[in-house]
Structures are given as C-alpha cells and as structure tokens.
PDB file of C-alpha atoms and ligand atoms in Angstrom:
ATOM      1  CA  UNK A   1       5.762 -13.127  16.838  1.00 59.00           C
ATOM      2  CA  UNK A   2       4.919 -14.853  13.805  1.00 63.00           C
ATOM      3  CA  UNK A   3       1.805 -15.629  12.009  1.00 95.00           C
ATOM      4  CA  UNK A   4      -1.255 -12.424  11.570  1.00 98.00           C
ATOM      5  CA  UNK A   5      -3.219 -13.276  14.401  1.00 98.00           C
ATOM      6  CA  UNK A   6      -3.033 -10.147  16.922  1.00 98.00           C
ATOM      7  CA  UNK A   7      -0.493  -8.642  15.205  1.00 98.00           C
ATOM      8  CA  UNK A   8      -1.041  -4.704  15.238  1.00 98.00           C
ATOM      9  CA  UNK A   9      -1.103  -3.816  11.459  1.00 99.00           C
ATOM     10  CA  UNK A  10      -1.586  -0.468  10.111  1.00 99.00           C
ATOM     11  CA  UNK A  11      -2.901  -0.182   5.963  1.00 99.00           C
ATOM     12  CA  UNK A  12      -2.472   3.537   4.439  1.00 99.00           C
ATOM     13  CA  UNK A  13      -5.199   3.341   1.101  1.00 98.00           C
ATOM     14  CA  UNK A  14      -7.909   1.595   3.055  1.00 99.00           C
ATOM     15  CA  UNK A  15     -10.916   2.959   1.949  1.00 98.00           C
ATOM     16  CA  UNK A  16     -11.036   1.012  -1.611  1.00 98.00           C
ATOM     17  CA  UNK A  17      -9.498  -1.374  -3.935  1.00 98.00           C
ATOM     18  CA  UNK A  18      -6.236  -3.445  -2.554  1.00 99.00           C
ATOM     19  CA  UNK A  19      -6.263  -1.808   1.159  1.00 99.00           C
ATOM     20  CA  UNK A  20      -9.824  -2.578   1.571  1.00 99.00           C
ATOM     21  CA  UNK A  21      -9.247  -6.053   0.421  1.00 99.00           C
ATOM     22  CA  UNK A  22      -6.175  -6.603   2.699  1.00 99.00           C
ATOM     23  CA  UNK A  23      -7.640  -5.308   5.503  1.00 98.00           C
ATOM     24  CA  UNK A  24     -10.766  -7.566   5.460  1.00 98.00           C
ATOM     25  CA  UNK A  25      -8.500 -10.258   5.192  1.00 98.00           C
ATOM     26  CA  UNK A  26      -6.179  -9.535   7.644  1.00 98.00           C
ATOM     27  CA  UNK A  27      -9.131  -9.098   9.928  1.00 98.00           C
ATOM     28  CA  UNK A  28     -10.548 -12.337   9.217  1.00 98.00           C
ATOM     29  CA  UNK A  29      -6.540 -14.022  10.196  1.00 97.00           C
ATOM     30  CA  UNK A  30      -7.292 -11.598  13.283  1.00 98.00           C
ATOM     31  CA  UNK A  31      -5.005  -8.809  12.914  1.00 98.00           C
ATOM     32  CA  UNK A  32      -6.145  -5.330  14.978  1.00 98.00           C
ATOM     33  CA  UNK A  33      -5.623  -2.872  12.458  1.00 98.00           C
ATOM     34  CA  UNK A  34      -5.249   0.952  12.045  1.00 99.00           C
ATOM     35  CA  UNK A  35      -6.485   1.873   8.621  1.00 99.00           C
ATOM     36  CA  UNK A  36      -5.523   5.211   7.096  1.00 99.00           C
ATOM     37  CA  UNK A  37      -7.442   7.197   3.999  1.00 99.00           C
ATOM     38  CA  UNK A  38      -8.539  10.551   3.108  1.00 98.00           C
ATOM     39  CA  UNK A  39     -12.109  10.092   2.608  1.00 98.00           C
ATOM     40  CA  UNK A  40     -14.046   9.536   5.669  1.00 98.00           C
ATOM     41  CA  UNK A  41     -17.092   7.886   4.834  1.00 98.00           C
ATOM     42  CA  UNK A  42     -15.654   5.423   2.445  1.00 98.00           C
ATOM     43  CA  UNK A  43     -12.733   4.441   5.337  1.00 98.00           C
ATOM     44  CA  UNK A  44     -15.363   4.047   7.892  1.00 98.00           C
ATOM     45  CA  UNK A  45     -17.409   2.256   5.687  1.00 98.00           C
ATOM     46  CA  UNK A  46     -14.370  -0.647   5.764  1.00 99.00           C
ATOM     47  CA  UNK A  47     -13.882  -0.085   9.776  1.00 98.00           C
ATOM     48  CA  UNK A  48     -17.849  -1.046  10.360  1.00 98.00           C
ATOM     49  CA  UNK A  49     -17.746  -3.607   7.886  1.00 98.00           C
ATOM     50  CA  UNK A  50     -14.514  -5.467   9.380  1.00 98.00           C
ATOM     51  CA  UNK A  51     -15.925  -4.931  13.529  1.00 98.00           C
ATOM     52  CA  UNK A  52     -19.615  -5.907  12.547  1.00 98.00           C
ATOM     53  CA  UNK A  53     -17.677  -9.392  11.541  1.00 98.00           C
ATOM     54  CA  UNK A  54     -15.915  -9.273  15.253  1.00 98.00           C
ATOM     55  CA  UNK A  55     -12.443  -7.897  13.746  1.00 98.00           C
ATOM     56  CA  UNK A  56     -10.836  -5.124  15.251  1.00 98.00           C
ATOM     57  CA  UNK A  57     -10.124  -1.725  13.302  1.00 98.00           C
ATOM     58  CA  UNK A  58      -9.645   1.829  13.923  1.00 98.00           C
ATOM     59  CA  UNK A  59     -10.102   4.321  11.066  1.00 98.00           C
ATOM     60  CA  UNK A  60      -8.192   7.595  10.908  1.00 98.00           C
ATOM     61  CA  UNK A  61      -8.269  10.447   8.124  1.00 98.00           C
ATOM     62  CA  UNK A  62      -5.018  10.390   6.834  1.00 98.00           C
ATOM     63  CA  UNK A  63      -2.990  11.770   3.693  1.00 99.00           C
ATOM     64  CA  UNK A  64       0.200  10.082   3.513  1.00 99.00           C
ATOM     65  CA  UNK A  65       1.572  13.165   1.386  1.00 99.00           C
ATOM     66  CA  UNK A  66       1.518  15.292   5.140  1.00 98.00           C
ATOM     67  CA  UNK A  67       4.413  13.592   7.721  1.00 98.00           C
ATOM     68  CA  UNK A  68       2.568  14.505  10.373  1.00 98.00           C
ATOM     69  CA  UNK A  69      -0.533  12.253   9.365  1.00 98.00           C
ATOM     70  CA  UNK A  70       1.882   9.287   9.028  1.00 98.00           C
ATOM     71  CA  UNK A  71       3.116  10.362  12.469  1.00 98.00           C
ATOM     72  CA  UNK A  72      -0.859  10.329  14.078  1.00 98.00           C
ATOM     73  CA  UNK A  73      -1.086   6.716  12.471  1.00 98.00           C
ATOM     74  CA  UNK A  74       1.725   4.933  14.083  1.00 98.00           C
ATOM     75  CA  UNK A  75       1.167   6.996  17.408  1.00 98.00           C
ATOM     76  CA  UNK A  76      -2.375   5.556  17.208  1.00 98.00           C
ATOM     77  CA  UNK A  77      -1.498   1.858  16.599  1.00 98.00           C
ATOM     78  CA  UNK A  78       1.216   2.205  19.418  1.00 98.00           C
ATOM     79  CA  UNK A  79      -1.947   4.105  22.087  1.00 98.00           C
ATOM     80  CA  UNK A  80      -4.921   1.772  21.009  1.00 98.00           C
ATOM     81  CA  UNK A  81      -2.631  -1.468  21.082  1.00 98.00           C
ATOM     82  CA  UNK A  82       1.078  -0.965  22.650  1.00 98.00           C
ATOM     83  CA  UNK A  83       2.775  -1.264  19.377  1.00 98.00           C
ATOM     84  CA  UNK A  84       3.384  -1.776  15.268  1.00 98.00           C
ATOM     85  CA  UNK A  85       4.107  -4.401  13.861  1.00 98.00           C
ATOM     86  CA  UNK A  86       3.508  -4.266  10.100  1.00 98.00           C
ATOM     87  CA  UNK A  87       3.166  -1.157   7.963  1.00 99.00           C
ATOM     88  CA  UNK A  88       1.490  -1.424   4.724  1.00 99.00           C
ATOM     89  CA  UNK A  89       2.440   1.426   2.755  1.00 99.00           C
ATOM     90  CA  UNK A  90      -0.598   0.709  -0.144  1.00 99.00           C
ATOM     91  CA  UNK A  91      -1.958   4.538  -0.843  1.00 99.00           C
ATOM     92  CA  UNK A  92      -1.714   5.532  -4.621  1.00 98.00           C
ATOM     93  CA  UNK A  93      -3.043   7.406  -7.539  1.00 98.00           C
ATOM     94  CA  UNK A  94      -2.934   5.760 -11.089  1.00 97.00           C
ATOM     95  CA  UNK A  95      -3.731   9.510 -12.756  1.00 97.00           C
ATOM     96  CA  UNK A  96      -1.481   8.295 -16.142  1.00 97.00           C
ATOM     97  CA  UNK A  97      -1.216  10.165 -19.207  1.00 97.00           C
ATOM     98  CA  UNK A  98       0.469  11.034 -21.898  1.00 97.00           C
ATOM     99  CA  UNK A  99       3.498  13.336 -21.872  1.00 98.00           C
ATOM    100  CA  UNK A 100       2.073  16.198 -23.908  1.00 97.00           C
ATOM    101  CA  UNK A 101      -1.215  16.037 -22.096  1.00 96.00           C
ATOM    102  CA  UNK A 102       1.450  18.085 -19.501  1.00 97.00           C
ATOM    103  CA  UNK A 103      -1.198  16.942 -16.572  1.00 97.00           C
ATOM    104  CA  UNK A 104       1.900  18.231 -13.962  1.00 98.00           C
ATOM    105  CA  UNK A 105      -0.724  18.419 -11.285  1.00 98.00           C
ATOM    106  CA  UNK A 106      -1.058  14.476 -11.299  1.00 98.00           C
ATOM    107  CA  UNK A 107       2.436  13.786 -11.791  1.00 98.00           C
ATOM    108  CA  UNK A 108       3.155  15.976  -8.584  1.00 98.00           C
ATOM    109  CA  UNK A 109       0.624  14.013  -7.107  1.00 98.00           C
ATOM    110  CA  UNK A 110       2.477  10.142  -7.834  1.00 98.00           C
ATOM    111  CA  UNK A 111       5.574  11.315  -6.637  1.00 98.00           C
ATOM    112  CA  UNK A 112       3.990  12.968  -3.459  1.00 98.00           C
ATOM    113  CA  UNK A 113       1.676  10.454  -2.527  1.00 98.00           C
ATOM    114  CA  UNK A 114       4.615   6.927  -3.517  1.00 99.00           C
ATOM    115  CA  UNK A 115       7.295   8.347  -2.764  1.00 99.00           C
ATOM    116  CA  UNK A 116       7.227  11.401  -0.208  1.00 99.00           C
ATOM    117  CA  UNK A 117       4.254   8.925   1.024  1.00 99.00           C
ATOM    118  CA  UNK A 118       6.084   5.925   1.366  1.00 99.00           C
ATOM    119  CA  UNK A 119       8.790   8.148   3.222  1.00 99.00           C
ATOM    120  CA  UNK A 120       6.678   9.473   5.452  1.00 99.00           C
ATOM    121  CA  UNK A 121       5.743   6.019   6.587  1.00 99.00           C
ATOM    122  CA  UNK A 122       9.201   4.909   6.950  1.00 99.00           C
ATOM    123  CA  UNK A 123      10.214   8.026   9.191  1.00 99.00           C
ATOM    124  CA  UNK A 124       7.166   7.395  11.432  1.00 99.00           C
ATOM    125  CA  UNK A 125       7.496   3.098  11.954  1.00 99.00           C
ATOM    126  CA  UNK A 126      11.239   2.863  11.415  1.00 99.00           C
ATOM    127  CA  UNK A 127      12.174   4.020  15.085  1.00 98.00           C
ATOM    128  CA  UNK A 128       9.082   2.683  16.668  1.00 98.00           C
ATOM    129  CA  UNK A 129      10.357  -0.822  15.214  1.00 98.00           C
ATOM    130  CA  UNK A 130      13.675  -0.579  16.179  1.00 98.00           C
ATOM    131  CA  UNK A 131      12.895   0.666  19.878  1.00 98.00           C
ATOM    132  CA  UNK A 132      10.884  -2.541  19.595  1.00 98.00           C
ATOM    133  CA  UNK A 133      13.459  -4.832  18.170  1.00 98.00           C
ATOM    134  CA  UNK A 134      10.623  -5.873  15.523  1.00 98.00           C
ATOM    135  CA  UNK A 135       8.524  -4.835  12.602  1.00 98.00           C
ATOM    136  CA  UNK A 136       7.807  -5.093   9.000  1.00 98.00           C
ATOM    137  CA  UNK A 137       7.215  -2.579   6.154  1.00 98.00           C
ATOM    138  CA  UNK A 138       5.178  -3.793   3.076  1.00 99.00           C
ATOM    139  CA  UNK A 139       5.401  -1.367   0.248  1.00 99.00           C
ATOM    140  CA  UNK A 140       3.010  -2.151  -2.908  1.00 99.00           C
ATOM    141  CA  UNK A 141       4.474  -1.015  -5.709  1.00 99.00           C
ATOM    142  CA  UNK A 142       3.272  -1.954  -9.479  1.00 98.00           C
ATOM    143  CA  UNK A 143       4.258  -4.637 -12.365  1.00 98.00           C
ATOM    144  CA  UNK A 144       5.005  -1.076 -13.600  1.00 98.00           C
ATOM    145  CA  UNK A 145       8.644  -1.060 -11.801  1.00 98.00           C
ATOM    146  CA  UNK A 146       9.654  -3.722 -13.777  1.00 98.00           C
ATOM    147  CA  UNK A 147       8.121  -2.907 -17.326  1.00 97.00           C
ATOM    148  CA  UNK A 148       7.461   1.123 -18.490  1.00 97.00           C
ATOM    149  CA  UNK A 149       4.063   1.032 -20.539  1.00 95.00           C
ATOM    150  CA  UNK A 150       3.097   4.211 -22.243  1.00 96.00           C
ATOM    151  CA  UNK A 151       1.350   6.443 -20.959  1.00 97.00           C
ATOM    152  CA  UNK A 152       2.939   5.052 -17.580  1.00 97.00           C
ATOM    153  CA  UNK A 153       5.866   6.813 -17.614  1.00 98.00           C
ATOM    154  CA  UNK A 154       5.378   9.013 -14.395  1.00 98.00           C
ATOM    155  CA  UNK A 155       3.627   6.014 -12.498  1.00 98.00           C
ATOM    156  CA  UNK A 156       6.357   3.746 -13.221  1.00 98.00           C
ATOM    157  CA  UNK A 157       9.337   6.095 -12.260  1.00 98.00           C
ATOM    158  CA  UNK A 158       7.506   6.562  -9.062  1.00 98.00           C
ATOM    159  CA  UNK A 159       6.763   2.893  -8.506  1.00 98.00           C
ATOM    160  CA  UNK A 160      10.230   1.666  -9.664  1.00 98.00           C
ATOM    161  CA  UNK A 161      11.334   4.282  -6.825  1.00 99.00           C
ATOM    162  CA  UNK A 162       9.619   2.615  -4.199  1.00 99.00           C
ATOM    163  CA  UNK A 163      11.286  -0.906  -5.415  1.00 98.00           C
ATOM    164  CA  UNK A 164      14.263   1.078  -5.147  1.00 99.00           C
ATOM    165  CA  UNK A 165      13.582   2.583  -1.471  1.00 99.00           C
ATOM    166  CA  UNK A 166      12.474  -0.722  -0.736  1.00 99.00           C
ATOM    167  CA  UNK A 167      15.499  -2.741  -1.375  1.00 98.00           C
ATOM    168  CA  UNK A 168      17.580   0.100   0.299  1.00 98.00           C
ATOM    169  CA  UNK A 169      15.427  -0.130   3.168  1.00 98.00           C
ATOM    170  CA  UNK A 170      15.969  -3.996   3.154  1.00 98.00           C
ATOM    171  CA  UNK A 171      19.443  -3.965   3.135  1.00 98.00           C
ATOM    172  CA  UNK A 172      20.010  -1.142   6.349  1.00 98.00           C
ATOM    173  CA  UNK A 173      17.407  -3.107   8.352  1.00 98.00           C
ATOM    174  CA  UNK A 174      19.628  -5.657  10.099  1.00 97.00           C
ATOM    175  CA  UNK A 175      18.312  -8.847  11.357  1.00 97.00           C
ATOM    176  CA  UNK A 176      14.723  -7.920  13.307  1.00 97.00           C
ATOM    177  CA  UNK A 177      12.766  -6.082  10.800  1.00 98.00           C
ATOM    178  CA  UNK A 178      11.248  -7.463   7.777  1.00 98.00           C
ATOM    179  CA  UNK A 179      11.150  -5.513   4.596  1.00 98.00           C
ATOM    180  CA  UNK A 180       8.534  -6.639   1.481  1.00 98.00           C
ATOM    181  CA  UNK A 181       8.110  -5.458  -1.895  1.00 99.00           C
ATOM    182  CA  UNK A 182       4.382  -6.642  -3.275  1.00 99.00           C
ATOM    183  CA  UNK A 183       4.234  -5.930  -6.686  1.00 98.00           C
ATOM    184  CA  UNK A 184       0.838  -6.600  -8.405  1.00 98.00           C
ATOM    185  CA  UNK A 185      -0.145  -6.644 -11.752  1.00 98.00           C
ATOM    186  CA  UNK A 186      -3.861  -5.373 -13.039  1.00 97.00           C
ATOM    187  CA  UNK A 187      -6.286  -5.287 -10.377  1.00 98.00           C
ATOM    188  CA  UNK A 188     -10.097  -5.145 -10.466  1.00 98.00           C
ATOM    189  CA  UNK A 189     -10.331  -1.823  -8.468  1.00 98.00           C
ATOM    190  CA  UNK A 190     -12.055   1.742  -9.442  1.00 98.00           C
ATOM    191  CA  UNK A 191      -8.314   2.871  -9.004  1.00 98.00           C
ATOM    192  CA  UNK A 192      -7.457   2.161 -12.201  1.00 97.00           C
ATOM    193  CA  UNK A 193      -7.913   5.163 -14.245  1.00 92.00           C
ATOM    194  CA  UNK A 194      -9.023   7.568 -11.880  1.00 96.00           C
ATOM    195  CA  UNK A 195      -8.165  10.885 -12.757  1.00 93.00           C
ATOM    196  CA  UNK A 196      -6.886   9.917 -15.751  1.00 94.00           C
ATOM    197  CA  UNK A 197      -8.109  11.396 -19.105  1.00 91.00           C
ATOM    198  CA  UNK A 198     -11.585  10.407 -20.935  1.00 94.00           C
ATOM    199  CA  UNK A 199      -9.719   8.204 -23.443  1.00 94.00           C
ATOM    200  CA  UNK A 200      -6.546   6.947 -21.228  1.00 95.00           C
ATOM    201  CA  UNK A 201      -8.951   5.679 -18.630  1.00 96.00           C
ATOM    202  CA  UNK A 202     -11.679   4.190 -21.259  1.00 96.00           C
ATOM    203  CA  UNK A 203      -8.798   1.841 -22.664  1.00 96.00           C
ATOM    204  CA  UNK A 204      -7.539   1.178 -19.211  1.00 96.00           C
ATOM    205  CA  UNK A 205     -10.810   0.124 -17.618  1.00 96.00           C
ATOM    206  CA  UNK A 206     -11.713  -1.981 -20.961  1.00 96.00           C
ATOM    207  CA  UNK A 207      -8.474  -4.042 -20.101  1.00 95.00           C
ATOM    208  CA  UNK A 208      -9.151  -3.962 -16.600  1.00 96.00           C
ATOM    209  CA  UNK A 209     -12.407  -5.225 -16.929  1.00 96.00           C
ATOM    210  CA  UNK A 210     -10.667  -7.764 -19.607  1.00 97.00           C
ATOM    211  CA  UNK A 211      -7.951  -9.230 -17.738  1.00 97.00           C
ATOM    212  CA  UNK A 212      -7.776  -8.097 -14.132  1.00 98.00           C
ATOM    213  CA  UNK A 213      -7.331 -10.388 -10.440  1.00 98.00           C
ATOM    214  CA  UNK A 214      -9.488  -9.628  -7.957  1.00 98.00           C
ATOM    215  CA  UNK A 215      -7.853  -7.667  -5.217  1.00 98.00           C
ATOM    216  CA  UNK A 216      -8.076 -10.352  -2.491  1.00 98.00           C
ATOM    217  CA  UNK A 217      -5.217 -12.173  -4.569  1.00 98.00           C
ATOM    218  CA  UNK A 218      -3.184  -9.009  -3.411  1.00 99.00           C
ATOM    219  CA  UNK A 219      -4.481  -9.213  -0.327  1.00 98.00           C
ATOM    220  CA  UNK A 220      -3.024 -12.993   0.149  1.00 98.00           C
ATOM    221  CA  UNK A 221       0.404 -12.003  -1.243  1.00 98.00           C
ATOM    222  CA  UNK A 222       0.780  -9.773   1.607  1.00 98.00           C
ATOM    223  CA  UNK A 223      -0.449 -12.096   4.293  1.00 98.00           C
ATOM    224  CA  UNK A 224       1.965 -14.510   2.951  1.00 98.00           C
ATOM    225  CA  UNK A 225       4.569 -11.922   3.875  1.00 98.00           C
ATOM    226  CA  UNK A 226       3.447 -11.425   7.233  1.00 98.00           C
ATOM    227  CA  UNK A 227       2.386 -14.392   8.190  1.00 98.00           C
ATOM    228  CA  UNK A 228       6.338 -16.228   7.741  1.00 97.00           C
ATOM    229  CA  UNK A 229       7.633 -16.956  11.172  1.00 95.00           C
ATOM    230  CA  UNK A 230      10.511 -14.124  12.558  1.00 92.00           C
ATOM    231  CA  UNK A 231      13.805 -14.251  10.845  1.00 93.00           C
ATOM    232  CA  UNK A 232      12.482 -15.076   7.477  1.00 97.00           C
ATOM    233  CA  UNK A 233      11.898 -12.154   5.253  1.00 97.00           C
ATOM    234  CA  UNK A 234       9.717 -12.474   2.039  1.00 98.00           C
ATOM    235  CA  UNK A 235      11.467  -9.595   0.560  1.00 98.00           C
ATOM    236  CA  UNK A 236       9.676  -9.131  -3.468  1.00 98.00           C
ATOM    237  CA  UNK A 237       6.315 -10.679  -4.730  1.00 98.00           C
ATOM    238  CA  UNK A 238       5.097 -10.250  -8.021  1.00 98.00           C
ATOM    239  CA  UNK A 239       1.273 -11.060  -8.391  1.00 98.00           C
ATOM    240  CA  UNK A 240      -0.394 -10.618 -11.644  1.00 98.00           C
ATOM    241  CA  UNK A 241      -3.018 -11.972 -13.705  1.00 98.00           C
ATOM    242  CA  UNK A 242      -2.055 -15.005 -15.999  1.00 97.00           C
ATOM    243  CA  UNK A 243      -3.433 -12.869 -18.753  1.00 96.00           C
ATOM    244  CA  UNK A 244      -1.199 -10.067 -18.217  1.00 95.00           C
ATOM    245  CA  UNK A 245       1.496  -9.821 -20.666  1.00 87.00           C
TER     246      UNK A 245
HETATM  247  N1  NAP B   1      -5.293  -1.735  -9.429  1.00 92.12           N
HETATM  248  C1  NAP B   1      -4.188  -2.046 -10.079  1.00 92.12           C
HETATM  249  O1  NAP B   1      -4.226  -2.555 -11.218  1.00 92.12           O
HETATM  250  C2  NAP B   1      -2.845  -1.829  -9.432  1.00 92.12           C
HETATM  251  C3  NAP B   1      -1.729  -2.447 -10.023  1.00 92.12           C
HETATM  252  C4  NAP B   1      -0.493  -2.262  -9.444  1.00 92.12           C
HETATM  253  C5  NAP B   1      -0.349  -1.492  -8.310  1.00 92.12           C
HETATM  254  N2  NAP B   1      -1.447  -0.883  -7.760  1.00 92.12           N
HETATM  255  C6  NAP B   1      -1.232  -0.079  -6.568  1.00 92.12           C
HETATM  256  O2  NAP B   1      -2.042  -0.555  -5.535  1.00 92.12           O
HETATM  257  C7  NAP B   1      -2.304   0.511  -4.614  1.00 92.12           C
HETATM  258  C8  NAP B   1      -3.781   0.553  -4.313  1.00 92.12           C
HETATM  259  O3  NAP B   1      -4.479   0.909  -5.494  1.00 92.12           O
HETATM  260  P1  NAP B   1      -5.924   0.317  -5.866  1.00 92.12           P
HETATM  261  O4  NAP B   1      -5.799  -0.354  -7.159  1.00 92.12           O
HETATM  262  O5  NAP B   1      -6.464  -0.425  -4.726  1.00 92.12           O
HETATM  263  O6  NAP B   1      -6.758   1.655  -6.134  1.00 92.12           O
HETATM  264  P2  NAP B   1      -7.819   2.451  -5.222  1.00 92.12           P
HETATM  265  O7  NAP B   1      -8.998   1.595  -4.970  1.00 92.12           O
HETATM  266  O8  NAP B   1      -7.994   3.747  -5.892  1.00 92.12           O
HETATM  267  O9  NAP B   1      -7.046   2.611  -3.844  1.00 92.12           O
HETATM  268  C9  NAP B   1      -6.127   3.643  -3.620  1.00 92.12           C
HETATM  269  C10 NAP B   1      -6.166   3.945  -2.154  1.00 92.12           C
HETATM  270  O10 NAP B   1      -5.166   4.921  -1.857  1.00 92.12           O
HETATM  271  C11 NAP B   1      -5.770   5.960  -1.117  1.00 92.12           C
HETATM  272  N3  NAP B   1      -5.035   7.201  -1.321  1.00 92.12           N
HETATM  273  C12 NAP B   1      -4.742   7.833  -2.473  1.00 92.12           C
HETATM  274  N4  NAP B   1      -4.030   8.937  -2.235  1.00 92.12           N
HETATM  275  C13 NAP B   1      -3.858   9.002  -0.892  1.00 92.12           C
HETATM  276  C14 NAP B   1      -3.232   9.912  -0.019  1.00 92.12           C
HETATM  277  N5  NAP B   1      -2.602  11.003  -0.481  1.00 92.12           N
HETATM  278  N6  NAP B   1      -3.246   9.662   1.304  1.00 92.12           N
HETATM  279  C15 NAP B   1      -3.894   8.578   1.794  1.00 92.12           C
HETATM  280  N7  NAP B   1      -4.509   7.684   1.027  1.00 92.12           N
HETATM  281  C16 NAP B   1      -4.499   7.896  -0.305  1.00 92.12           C
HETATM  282  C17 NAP B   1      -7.228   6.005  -1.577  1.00 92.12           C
HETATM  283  O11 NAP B   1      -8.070   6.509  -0.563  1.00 92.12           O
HETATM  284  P3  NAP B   1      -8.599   8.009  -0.403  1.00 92.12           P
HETATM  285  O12 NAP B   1      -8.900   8.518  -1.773  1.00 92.12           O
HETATM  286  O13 NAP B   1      -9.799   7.810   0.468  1.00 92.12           O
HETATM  287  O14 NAP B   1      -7.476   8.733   0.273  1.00 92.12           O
HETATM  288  C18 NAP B   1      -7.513   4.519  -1.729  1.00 92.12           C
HETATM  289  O15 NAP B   1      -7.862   3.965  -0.487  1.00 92.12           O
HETATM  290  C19 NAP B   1      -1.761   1.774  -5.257  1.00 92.12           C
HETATM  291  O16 NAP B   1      -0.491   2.072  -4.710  1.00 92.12           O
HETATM  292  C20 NAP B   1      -1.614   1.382  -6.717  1.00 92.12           C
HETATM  293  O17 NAP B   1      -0.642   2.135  -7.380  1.00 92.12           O
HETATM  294  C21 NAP B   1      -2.695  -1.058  -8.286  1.00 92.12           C
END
C-alpha cells in the first residue's frame, strides 16, 4: 500500500499544535485515523472538526507515559479498521529550564512522556506490523537532537534519545516496515513553553512568535514519509524555519 489515502494512521499528541495539524491533513489525503491525547475536549474538538469535513477519526484518551493506553490505541485502530499502518509517535512536553531551577518534576516528565512514550508505542505497533508484514513508525523528535541550546538540556537528551531509538529501530526492522525520524525546528504551537518558567517561556514565545513555521509544514514532512510507495523508507527529515539558526 502506498500513498495516505485509506491508510489506518494512528497520531499520539492530537489535541494541539503538530498532531492536530497532521491529522487534519492526513484527513484531507483520506487517511482513517485514531488520534490519542489526554485532554478530552480539546481531542474531540480535532475528531469533530476532521468528520464534519467527511474525514474519518476516532478519538481516544490516552497518556502515552501508561503501556496499557498505547496498547488500547493500536487495539482500536486494528477493531474500528482491521489494521495499523502508520504510528505517529508526536506527544511531548517542552517544560525547559535551567539546571538550578531543579524543576525534576518536568524533567521526569520528558523522559516519561519521549522516551518511555515512544516505547510504549513501539511495544504496542511493532508486533501488530510484523504479523502484518507492513507498517511504519514516525517519531518527531526536535532540531534539539542535533544542537543542545541552554536551557534545553533535558529536552534535548530526551529528543536525541528518540533519534537514537529511532535509528536502532530502523536498522532491526528488515525490509517491510518503514521507520522515520521528523525532526522540526520552531513551530508556531502553544507547546512551546508550556510549563516552563515565567521568564524561560517569555523569551521562548517572543522567538516563537519571531521566527516560527506553521505546523502544517510539519504536517507535510510527515505525509511525505508516508505517502512514498512500499520499499522506500524516508528514514530522517529535518524541517525548520529559514530563520532558525
Ligand atoms: N513546537 C515546536 O517548536 C517543536 C519543535 C520541535 C519538536 N517539537 C515536538 O513536536 C511535538 C508536538 O509538540 P507541539 O509543538 O505540537 O506542542 P503541543 O501543541 O503542546 O502538542 C503536544 C501534544 O502532546 C500531547 N501530550 C503531551 N503529553 C502527553 C502524554 N503524556 N500523553 C499523551 N499525549 C500527550 C498534548 O496533548 P494533551 O495535553 O491533551 O495530552 C498535545 O496534543 C512534541 O513532541 C514536541 O517536542 C515541537
């Protein structure tokens, strides 16, 4: 199967920002879709939006941080529509701060929700792709894996570890499953800075505001990774904005 229309695609961080944006697209290529978030109203928000439009979507509650959650998502794709064939793993927290700020709570939190996350999506959609003899993983990870910007430190260990899972993933999936990196840059979402401290996110969301992409240009990157015929594997994007230095 190549090419996004009908393919069953399931988005973990749909409720705002870059999984919101991919989803709507991936709709509009006609994808069905199973989109995964914590909060509710905001999730089914994107679910009405996308099936007023005549796209197909199912929300579900879901914190990637709890395997079992990861587990209800693919077992949903696979009861709604007979199978999986692209995972987005796109939840995250951008919570950065400085070092001596000690704000252990949030670093907890990046390394539970991108890495334990993006585990728990692997151990749920690996086996159903490989009983299927097809299926792709795209993991978003951050400009931040290549390039450590203080106060970024915590973020960008954790998102240089899923470049890291990624390519290890890559390299034990054989020849039917597709593995993809998507790596963007600043992105005009209410993400950035959330949870971060007063003066950490005032200088972040003066830069966003500054120099960001819009998330749709995320949102392409990925269908271009999905949408290559079988057999070819897109395996690392990098999208950022020209601005970005
Ligand atoms: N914006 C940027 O500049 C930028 C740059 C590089 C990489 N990224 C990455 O892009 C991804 C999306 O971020 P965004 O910019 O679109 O920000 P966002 O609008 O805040 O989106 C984050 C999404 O992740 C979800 N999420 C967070 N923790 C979760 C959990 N434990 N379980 C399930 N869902 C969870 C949020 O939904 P709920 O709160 O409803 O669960 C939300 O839907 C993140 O991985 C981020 O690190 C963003």
């Amino acid at each position: 199967m190549s090419g996004i229309h009908g393919k069953v695609i399931a988005i973990t961080g749909a409720s705002s920002g870059i999984g919101e944006a991919t989803a709507v697209y991936l709709a509009e290529k006609g994808a069905r879709l199973v989109l995964g978030a914590r909060r509710e109203g905001r999730l089914n928000a994107v679910v009405d939006s996308i099936t007023a439009k005549g796209g197909t979507a199912t929300g579900l509650v879901v914190d990637v941080t709890r395997r079992e959650d990861l587990q209800r998502l693919t077992r949903t794709a696979l009861s709604q529509y007979g199978r999986l064939d692209v995972l987005v793993s796109n939840a995250g927290t951008m919570a950065v701060s400085p070092f001596d700020e000690l704000r252990q709570d949030d670093w907890d939190a990046m390394v539970a929700t991108h890495i334990t996350g993006l585990l728990n999506g692997i151990g749920a959609a690996l086996p159903v792709f490989r009983r299927q003899g097809s299926g792709q993983f795209v993991n978003v990870a951050s400009t931040a894996a290549y390039v450590v910007k203080s106060p970024q430190g915590v973020y960008a260990a954790t998102k240089a570890a899923v470049k890291v899972l990624t390519e290890g993933l890559r390299q034990e999936s054989g020849p039917d499953l597709r593995v993809t990196l998507v790596s963007p840059g600043f992105t005009n979402t209410e993400g950035v800075g959330k949870g971060a401290g007063p003066e950490v996110a005032a200088a972040l969301t003066e830069q966003r505001d500054a120099i960001a992409m819009p998330p749709c240009a995320v949102a392409s990157a990925i269908g271009y990774a999905i949408e290559q015929p079988e057999g070819v594997d897109v395996s690392e994007i990098v999208v950022r904005p020209t601005a970005q230095a």
